[in-house]
Coordinates of C-alpha atoms in Angstrom, one line a residue:
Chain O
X1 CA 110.2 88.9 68.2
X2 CA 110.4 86.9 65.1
X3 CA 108.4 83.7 64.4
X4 CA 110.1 79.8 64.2
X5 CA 113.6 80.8 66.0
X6 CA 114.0 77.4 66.8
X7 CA 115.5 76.3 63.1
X8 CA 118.1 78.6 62.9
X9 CA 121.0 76.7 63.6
X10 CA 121.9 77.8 67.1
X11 CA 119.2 74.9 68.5
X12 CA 118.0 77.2 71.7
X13 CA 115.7 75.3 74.0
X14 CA 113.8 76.3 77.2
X15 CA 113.3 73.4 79.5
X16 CA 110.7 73.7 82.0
X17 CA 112.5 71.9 85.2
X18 CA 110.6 70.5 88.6
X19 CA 113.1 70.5 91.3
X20 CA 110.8 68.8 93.5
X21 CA 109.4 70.0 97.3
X22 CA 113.3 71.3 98.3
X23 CA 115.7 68.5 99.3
X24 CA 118.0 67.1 96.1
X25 CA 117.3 64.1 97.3
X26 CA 114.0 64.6 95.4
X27 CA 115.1 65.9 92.3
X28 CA 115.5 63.6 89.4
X29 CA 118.5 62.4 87.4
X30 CA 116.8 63.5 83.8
X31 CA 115.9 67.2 86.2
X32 CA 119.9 67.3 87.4
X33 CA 121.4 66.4 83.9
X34 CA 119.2 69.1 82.3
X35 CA 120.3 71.9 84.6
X36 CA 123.5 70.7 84.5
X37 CA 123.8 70.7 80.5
X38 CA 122.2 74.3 80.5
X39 CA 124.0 77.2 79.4
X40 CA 121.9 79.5 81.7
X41 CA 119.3 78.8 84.5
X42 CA 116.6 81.3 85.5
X43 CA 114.2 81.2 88.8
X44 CA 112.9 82.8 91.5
X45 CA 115.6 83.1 93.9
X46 CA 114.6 80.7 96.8
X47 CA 114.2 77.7 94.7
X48 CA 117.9 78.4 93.3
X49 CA 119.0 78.5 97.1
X50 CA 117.6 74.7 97.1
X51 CA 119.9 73.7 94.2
X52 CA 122.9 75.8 95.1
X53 CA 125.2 72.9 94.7
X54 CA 124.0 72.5 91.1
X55 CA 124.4 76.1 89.7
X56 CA 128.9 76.9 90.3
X57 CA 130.1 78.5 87.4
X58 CA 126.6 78.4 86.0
X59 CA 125.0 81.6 84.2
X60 CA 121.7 82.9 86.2
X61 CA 119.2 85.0 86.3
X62 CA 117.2 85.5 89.5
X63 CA 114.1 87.2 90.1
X64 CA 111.5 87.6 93.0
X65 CA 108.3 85.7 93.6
X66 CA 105.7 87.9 91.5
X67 CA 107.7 88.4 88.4
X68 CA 106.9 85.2 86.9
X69 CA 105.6 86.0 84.0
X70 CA 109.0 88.4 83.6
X71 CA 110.6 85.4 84.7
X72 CA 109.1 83.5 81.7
X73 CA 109.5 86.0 79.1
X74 CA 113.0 86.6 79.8
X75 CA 113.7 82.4 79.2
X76 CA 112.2 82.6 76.0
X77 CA 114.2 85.5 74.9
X78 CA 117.5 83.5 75.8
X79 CA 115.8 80.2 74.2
X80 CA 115.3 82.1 70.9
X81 CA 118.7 83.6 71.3
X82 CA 120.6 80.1 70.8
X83 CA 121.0 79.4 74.5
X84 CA 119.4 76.1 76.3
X85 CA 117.7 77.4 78.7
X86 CA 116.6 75.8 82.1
X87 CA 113.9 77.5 83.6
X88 CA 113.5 76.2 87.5
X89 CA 110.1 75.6 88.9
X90 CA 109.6 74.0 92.6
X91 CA 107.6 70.8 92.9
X92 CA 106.2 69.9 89.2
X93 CA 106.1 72.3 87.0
X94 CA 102.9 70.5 85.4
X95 CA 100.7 71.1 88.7
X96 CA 99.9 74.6 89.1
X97 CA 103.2 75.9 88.3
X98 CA 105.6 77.2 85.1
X99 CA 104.9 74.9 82.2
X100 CA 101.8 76.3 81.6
X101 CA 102.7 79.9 81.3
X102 CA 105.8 79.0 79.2
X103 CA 103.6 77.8 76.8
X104 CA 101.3 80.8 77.0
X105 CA 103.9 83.3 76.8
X106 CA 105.6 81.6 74.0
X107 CA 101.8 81.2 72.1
X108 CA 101.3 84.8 73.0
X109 CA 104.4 85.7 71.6
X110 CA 104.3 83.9 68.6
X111 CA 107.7 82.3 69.2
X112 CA 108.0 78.4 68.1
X113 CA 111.4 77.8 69.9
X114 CA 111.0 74.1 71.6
X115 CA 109.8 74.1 75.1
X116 CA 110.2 70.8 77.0
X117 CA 108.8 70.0 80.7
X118 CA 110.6 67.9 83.0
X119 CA 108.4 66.3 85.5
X120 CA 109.4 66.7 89.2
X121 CA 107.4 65.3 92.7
X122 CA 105.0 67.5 93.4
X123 CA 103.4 69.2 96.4
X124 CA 100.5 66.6 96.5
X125 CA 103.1 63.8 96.4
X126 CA 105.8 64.9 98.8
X127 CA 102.7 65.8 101.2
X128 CA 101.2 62.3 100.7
X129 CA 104.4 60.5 101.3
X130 CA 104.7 62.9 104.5
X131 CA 101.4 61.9 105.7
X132 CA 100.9 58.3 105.1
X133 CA 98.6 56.9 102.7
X134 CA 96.0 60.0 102.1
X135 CA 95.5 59.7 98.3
X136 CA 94.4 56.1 97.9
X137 CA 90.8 56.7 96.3
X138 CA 89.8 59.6 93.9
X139 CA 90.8 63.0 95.1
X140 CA 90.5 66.4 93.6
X141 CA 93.1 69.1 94.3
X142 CA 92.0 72.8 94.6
X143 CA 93.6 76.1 94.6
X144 CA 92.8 78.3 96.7
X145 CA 94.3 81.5 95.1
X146 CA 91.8 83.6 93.9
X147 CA 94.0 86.0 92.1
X148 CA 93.2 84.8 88.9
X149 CA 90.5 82.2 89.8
X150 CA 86.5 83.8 90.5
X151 CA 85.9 82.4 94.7
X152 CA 82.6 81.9 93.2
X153 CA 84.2 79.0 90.8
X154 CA 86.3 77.9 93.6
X155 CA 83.7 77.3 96.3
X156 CA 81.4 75.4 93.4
X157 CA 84.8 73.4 93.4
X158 CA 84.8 72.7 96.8
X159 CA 81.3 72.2 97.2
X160 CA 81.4 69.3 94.4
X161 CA 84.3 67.5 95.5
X162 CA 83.1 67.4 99.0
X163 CA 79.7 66.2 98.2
X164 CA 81.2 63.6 96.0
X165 CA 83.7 62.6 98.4
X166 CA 86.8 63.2 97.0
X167 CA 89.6 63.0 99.0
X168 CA 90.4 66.9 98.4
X169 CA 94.4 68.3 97.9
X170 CA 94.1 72.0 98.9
X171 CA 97.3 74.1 97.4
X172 CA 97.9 78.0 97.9
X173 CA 95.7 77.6 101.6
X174 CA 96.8 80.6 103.0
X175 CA 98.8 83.6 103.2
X176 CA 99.1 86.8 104.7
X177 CA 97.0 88.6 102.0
X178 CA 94.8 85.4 101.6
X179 CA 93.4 85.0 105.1
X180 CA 89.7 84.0 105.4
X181 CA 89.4 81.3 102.5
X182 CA 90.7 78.4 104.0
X183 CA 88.9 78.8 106.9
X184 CA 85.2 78.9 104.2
X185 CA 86.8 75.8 103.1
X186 CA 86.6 74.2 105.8
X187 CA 83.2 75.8 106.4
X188 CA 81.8 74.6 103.1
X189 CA 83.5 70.8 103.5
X190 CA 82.4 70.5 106.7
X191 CA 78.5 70.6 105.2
X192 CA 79.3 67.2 103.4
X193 CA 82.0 65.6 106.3
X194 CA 81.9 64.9 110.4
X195 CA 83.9 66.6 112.3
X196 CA 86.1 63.6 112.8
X197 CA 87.6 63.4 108.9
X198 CA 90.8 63.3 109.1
X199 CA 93.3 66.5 107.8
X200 CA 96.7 67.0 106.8
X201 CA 98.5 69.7 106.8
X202 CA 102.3 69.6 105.4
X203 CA 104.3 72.6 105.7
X204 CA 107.9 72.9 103.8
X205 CA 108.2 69.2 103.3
X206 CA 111.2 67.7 102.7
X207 CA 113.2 70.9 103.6
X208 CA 114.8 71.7 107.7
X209 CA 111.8 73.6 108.7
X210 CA 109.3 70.9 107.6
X211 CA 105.9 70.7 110.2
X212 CA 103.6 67.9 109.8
X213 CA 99.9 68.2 111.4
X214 CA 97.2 65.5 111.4
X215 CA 94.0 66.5 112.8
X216 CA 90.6 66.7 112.4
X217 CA 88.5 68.8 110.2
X218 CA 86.8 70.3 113.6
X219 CA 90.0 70.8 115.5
X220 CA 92.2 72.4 112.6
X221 CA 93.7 75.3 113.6
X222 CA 94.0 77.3 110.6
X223 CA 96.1 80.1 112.0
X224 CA 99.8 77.6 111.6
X225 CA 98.8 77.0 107.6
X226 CA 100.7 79.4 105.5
X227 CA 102.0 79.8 101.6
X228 CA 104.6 76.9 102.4
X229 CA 101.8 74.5 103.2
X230 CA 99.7 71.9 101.3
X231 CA 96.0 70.7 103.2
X232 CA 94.5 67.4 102.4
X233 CA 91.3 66.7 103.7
X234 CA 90.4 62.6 103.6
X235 CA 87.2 61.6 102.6
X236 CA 84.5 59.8 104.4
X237 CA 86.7 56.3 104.7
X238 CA 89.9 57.7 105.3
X239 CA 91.5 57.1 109.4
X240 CA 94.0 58.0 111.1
X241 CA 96.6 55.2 112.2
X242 CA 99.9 55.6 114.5
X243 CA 99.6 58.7 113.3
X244 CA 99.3 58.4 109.5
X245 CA 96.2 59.0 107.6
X246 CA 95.3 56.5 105.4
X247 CA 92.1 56.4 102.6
X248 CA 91.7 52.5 102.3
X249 CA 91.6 51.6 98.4
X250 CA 88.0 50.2 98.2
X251 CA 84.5 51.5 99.1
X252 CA 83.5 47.4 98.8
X253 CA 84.6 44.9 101.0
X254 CA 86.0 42.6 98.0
X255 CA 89.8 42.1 99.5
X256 CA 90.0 40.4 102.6
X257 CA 93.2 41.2 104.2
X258 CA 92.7 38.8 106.9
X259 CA 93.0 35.7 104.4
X260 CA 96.0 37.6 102.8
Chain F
X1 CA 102.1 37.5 114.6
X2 CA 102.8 39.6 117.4
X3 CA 103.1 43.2 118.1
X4 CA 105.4 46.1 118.2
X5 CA 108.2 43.8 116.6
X6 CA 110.2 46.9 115.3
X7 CA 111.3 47.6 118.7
X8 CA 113.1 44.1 118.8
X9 CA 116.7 45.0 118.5
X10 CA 117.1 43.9 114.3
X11 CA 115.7 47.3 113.1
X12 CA 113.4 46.1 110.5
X13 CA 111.2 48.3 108.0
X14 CA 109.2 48.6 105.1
X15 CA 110.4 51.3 102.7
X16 CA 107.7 51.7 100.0
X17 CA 109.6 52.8 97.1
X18 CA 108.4 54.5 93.8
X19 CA 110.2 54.3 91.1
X20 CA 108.2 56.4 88.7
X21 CA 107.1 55.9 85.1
X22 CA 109.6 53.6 83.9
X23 CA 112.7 55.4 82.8
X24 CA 115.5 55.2 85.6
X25 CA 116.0 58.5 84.8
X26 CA 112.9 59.6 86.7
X27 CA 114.0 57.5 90.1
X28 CA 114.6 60.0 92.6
X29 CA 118.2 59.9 94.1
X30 CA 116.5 58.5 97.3
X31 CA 114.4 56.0 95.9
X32 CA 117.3 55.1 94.4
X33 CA 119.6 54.7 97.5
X34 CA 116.8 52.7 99.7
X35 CA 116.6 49.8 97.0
X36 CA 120.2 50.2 97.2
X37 CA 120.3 49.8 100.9
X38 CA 117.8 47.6 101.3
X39 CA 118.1 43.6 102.0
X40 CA 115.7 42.5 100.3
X41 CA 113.3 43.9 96.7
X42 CA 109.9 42.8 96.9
X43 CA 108.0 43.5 93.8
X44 CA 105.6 43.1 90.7
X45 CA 107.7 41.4 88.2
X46 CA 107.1 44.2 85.5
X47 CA 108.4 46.6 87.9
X48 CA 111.2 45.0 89.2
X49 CA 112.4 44.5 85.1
X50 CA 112.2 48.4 84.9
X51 CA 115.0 48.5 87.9
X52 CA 116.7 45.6 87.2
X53 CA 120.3 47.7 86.8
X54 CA 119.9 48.4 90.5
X55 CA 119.1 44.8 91.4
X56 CA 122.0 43.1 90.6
X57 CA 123.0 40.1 93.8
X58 CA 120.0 41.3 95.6
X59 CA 118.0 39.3 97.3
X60 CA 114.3 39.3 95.4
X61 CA 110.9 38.4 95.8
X62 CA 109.1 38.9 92.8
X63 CA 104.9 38.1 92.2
X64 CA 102.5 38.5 89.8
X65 CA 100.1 41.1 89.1
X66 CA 97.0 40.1 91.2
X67 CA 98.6 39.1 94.3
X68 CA 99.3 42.6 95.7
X69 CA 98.0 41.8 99.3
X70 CA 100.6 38.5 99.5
X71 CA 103.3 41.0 98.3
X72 CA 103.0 43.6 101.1
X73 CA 102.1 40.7 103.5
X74 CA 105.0 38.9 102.7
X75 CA 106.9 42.6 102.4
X76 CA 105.7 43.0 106.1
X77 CA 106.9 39.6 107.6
X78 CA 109.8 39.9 106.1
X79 CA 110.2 43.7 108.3
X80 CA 109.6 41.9 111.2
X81 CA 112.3 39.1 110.5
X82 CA 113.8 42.1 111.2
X83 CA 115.2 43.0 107.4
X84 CA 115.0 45.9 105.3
X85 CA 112.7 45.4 102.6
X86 CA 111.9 47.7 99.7
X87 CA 108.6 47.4 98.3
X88 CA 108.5 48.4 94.7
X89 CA 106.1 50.7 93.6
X90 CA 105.5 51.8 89.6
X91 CA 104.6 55.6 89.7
X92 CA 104.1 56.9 92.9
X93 CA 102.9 54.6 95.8
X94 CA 101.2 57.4 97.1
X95 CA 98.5 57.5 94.4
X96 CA 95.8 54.5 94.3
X97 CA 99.0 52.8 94.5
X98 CA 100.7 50.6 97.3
X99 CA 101.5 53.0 100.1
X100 CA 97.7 52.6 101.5
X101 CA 98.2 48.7 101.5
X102 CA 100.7 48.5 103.7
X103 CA 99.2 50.5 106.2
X104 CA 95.5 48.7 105.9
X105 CA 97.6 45.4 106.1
X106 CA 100.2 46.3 109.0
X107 CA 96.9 47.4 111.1
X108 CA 94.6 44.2 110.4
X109 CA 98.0 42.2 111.6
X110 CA 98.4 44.7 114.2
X111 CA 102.4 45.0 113.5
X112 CA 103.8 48.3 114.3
X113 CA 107.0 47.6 112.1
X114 CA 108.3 51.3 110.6
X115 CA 106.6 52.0 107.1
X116 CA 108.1 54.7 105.4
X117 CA 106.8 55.8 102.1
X118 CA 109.1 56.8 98.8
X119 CA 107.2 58.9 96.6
X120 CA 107.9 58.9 93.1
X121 CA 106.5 60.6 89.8
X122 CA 103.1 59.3 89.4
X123 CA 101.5 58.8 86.4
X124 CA 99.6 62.2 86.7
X125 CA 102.8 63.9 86.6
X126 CA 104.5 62.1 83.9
X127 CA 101.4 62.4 81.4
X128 CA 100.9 66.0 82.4
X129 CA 104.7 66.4 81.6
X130 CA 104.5 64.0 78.1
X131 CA 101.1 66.4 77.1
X132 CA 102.1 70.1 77.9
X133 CA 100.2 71.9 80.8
X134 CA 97.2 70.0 81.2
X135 CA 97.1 70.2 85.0
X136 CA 97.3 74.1 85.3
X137 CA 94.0 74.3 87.0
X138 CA 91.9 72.5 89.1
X139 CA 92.1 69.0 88.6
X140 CA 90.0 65.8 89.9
X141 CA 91.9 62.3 89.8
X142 CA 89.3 59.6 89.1
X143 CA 90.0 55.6 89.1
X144 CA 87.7 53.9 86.6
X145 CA 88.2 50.8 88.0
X146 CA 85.1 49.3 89.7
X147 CA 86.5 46.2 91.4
X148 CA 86.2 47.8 94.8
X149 CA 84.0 50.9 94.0
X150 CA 81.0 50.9 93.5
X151 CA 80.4 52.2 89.5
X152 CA 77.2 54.4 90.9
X153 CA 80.0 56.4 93.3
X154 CA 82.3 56.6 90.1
X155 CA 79.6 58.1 87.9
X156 CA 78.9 60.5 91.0
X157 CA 82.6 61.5 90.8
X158 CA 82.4 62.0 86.7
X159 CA 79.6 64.1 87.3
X160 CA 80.4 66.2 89.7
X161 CA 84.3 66.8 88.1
X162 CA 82.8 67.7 84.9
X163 CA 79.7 69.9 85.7
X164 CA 82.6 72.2 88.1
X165 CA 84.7 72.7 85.2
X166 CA 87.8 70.7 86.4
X167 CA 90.3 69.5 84.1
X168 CA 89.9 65.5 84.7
X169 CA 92.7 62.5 85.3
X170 CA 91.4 59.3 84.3
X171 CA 93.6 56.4 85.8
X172 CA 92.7 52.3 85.3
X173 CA 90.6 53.5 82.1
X174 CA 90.4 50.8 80.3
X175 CA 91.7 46.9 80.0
X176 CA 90.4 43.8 78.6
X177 CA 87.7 42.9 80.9
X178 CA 86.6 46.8 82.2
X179 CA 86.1 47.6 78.3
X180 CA 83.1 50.0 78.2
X181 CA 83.7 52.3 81.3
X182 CA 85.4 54.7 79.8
X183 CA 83.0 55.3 76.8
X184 CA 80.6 55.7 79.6
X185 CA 82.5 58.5 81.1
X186 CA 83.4 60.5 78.3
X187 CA 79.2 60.4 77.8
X188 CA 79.0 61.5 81.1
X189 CA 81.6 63.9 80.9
X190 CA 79.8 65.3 77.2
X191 CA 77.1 66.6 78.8
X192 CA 78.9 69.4 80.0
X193 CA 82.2 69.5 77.9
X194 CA 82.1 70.9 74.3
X195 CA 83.0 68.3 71.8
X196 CA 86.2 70.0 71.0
X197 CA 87.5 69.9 74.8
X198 CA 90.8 68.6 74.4
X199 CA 91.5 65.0 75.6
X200 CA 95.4 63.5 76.3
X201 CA 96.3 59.9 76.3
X202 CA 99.5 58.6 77.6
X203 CA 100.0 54.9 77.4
X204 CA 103.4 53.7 78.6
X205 CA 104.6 57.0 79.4
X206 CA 108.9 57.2 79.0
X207 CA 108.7 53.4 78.4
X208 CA 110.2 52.5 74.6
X209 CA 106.4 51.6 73.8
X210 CA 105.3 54.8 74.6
X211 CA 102.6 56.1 72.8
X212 CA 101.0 60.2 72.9
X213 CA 97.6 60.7 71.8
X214 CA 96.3 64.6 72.1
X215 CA 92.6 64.7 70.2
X216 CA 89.5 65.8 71.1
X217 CA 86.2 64.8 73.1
X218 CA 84.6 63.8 70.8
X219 CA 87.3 62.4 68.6
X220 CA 88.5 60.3 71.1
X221 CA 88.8 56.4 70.0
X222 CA 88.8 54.4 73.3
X223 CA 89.8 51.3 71.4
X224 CA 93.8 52.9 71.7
X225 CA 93.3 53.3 75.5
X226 CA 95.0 50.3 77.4
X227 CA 95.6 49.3 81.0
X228 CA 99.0 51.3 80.4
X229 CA 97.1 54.4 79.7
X230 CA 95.9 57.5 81.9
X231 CA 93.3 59.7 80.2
X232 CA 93.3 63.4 81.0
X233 CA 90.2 65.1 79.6
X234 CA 91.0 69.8 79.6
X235 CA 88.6 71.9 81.5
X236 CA 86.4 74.3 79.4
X237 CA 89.2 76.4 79.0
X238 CA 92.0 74.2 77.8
X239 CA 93.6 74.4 74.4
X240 CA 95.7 72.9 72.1
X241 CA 98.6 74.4 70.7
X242 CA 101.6 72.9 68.6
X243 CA 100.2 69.6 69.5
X244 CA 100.5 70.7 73.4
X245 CA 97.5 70.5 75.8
X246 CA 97.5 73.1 77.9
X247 CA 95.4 75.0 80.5
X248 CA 95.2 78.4 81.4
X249 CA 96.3 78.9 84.7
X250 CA 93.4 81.9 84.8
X251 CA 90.1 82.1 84.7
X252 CA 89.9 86.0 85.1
X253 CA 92.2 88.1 82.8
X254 CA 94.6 89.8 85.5
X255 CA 97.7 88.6 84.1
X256 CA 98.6 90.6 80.8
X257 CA 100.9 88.3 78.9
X258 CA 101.9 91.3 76.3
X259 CA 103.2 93.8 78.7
X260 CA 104.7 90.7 80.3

C-alpha cells in the first residue's frame, strides 16, 4: 500500500460511524446521512441487523465479532480505493470502540487517506439514562477485558477509583470466557464502599431484550451480567429513589433545594 | 405540593432532553420528537437558541444561567399541572448535567410525577470525536468546578486518575472566576505524566466558534481554556498522529496490526 491515497482525485474517505446502544431512535441525523451517502458500509454483522432499514441497495461487507482488526483493514483498503467508506461501530466509536484502531491501522499502514469519527451515545450514556441520574459527580469507567489490558493495571484501576470515590462505569463485565473478574471487582470496591452503594446493571439497552437491575453492591448477583451489559457502581453519595439511582451533584451543602 | 400527582388523570411528565453539543445534527431522532411532542420547553436561554428551529409556536420558559434549581422546579410544577414539559439539556443530562436535579428536586418536594431522561452526546463524546481516539482506554471524568466540591476531594481525584495511568476528561476547567484550577491540575497531573503526554482542548465543540487545540502537557496554555472548553489530558501511552490524539486500545502487544 502506497502512502497519501487520499489526493488522488477519487476523494475516498473512511468514516468511523457510532450507531448508538441499538434502537434508530438513538442514532444521529449527521450518523444516518453519513451511512446513507456511503458507497459501501462494513461491520460486524449484529450491529448491521440494528440498522437494517438503512443499508437496501447498499454495498456491505460483514464480518464476525473477532475480526476487527480485518474488519478495519479491509475499510481502509476501500477508503484508499476511491470509495467513502462507512465503517459501523455500536455505541461511540470514541469509547472503547473502532476509531481508535482505524487510526492505528491506518498509522501502521502508512496510509494518509482521511478518517473522520462520528460521535454516537455511548454505553455509559444509554445506561445512565436507563438508570436515573448515576453519573452526576466524577466517575471513572473501566474495562474489564483483559485481553490486551495487564489485570494487574486493571485492579490498580479499580482500586484508585474506588478509594477516590468515583462513581465507577464498568464496560466488558463479563462473559463466558471472562468469568471471575467482575466478581474481584466487586471484591476490591467493596474494600472502599458499604454494602449498601448502590449498582446498576443495564443489559441490551435500548434494544427488545433490554434488563435493567438496581441493587446493591452486597446483593449483586453477578451470574445475570454478560457481554451485552454495562455495571455502574455509585459512589459514597449516590441513593436509590423510586427506583432510580441518583449521585447528587455536590459533596457541600451550598444549594438548598428547599428554598428553590 | 402534594404527592403522587402523576396518577391524577392529566398524564403529566418531565422528559429531560439532551440535545448534544450544539449542532442539530447531533439531536437524536428521539430527543428530537419529545421537544416536538411536548407542551411546554423549559430551558437555559443558550440552549434553547441552539434548538430554536424546533421551537417555533411553542410554549417556552426560558432562564438564565444560574437559576438551574428554579428551572427544574418550575419544569416539575409545571408536570404536575399536569403538562408535558421538556427540560432542555446541552450535552447529555446524564453527565454532571440536569438529569440528577430533577430527581434531588422531585424527592425534596416529594412529587412522584414521571421523569424520564433523554440522553444526548455529551461533551466527552463530542471532544473525543473532534480529537481522534483519545478515549480508547481507561478514562476518569473529573469536574474542576469547586462550588459544591470540596477542592481537597478534587485534587484526591487528579491524583489518583493520573498516578493509574488513565487518560483524563477535564469538564468546567476554567472560567472567569475559577481561573487557576486548572494550572493546578495539570501540576498535579505532571508528576506522573511526561511533559510530552498529549493534551486535547475542545471549546465550543460543532458550534461555528469552535475551536481544536491538540498540544502537549507541558505546552499547554490554560489562558485559551474557557467555560466552553473540556480538557482531555492522554494516558502514558497516547500519541499524536496527523494532528489526531489517540490511544492505544492495548497495553500488552496481542494484537499484530501488520498481519492484520
Amino acid at each position: 500500500m502506497e502512502k497519501n491515497h487520499s489526493s488522488s482525485g477519487k476523494g475516498g474517505k473512511l468514516s468511523v460511524v457510532g450507531t448508538g446502544p441499538g434502537s434508530l431512535e438513538y442514532l444521529t441525523p449527521r450518523a444516518r446521512q453519513i451511512i446513507e451517502k456511503s458507497d459501501i458500509v462494513v461491520g460486524y454483522k449484529t450491529y448491521l441487523d440494528l440498522i437494517e432499514v438503512l443499508l437496501f441497495g447498499k454495498e456491505i461487507v460483514a464480518s464476525a465479532m473477532m475480526q476487527e482488526v480485518d474488519r478495519v483493514k479491509k475499510a481502509i483498503e476501500l477508503a484508499v480505493e476511491g470509495k467513502s467508506v462507512a465503517l459501523i461501530s455500536g455505541g461511540d466509536p470514541g469509547i472503547y470502540a473502532m476509531a481508535g484502531l482505524a487510526f492505528e491501522v491506518a498509522k501502521r499502514l502508512d496510509c494518509s487517506i482521511e478518517i473522520e469519527i462520528i460521535a454516537g451515545i455511548a454505553a455509559l450514556n444509554s445506561c445512565a439514562e436507563r438508570l436515573g441520574a448515576p453519573l452526576m459527580h466524577d466517575f471513572a469507567t473501566i474495562s474489564l477485558s483483559d485481553l490486551l489490558t495487564p489485570w494487574e493495571l486493571i485492579e490498580k484501576r479499580l482500586k484508585a477509583a474506588a478509594e477516590a470515590d468515583f462513581v465507577i462505569v464498568i464496560y466488558n463485565p463479563r462473559s463466558k470466557k471472562r468469568s471471575w473478574q467482575l466478581d474481584r471487582a466487586c471484591e476490591i470496591i467493596s474494600q472502599y464502599r458499604v454494602g449498601a452503594t448502590p449498582v446498576g446493571v443495564v443489559k441490551g439497552a435500548t434494544r427488545a431484550h433490554e434488563e435493567i437491575t438496581v441493587t446493591r453492591l452486597d446483593q449483586l448477583d453477578t451470574a445475570v451480567v454478560d457481554m451485552q451489559s454495562t455495571v455502574i457502581v455509585g459512589n459514597s453519595n449516590t441513593y436509590i429513589w423510586n427506583k432510580k439511582m441518583i449521585t447528587p451533584r455536590g459533596y457541600s451543602k451550598k444549594y438548598n433545594l428547599e428554598q428553590a
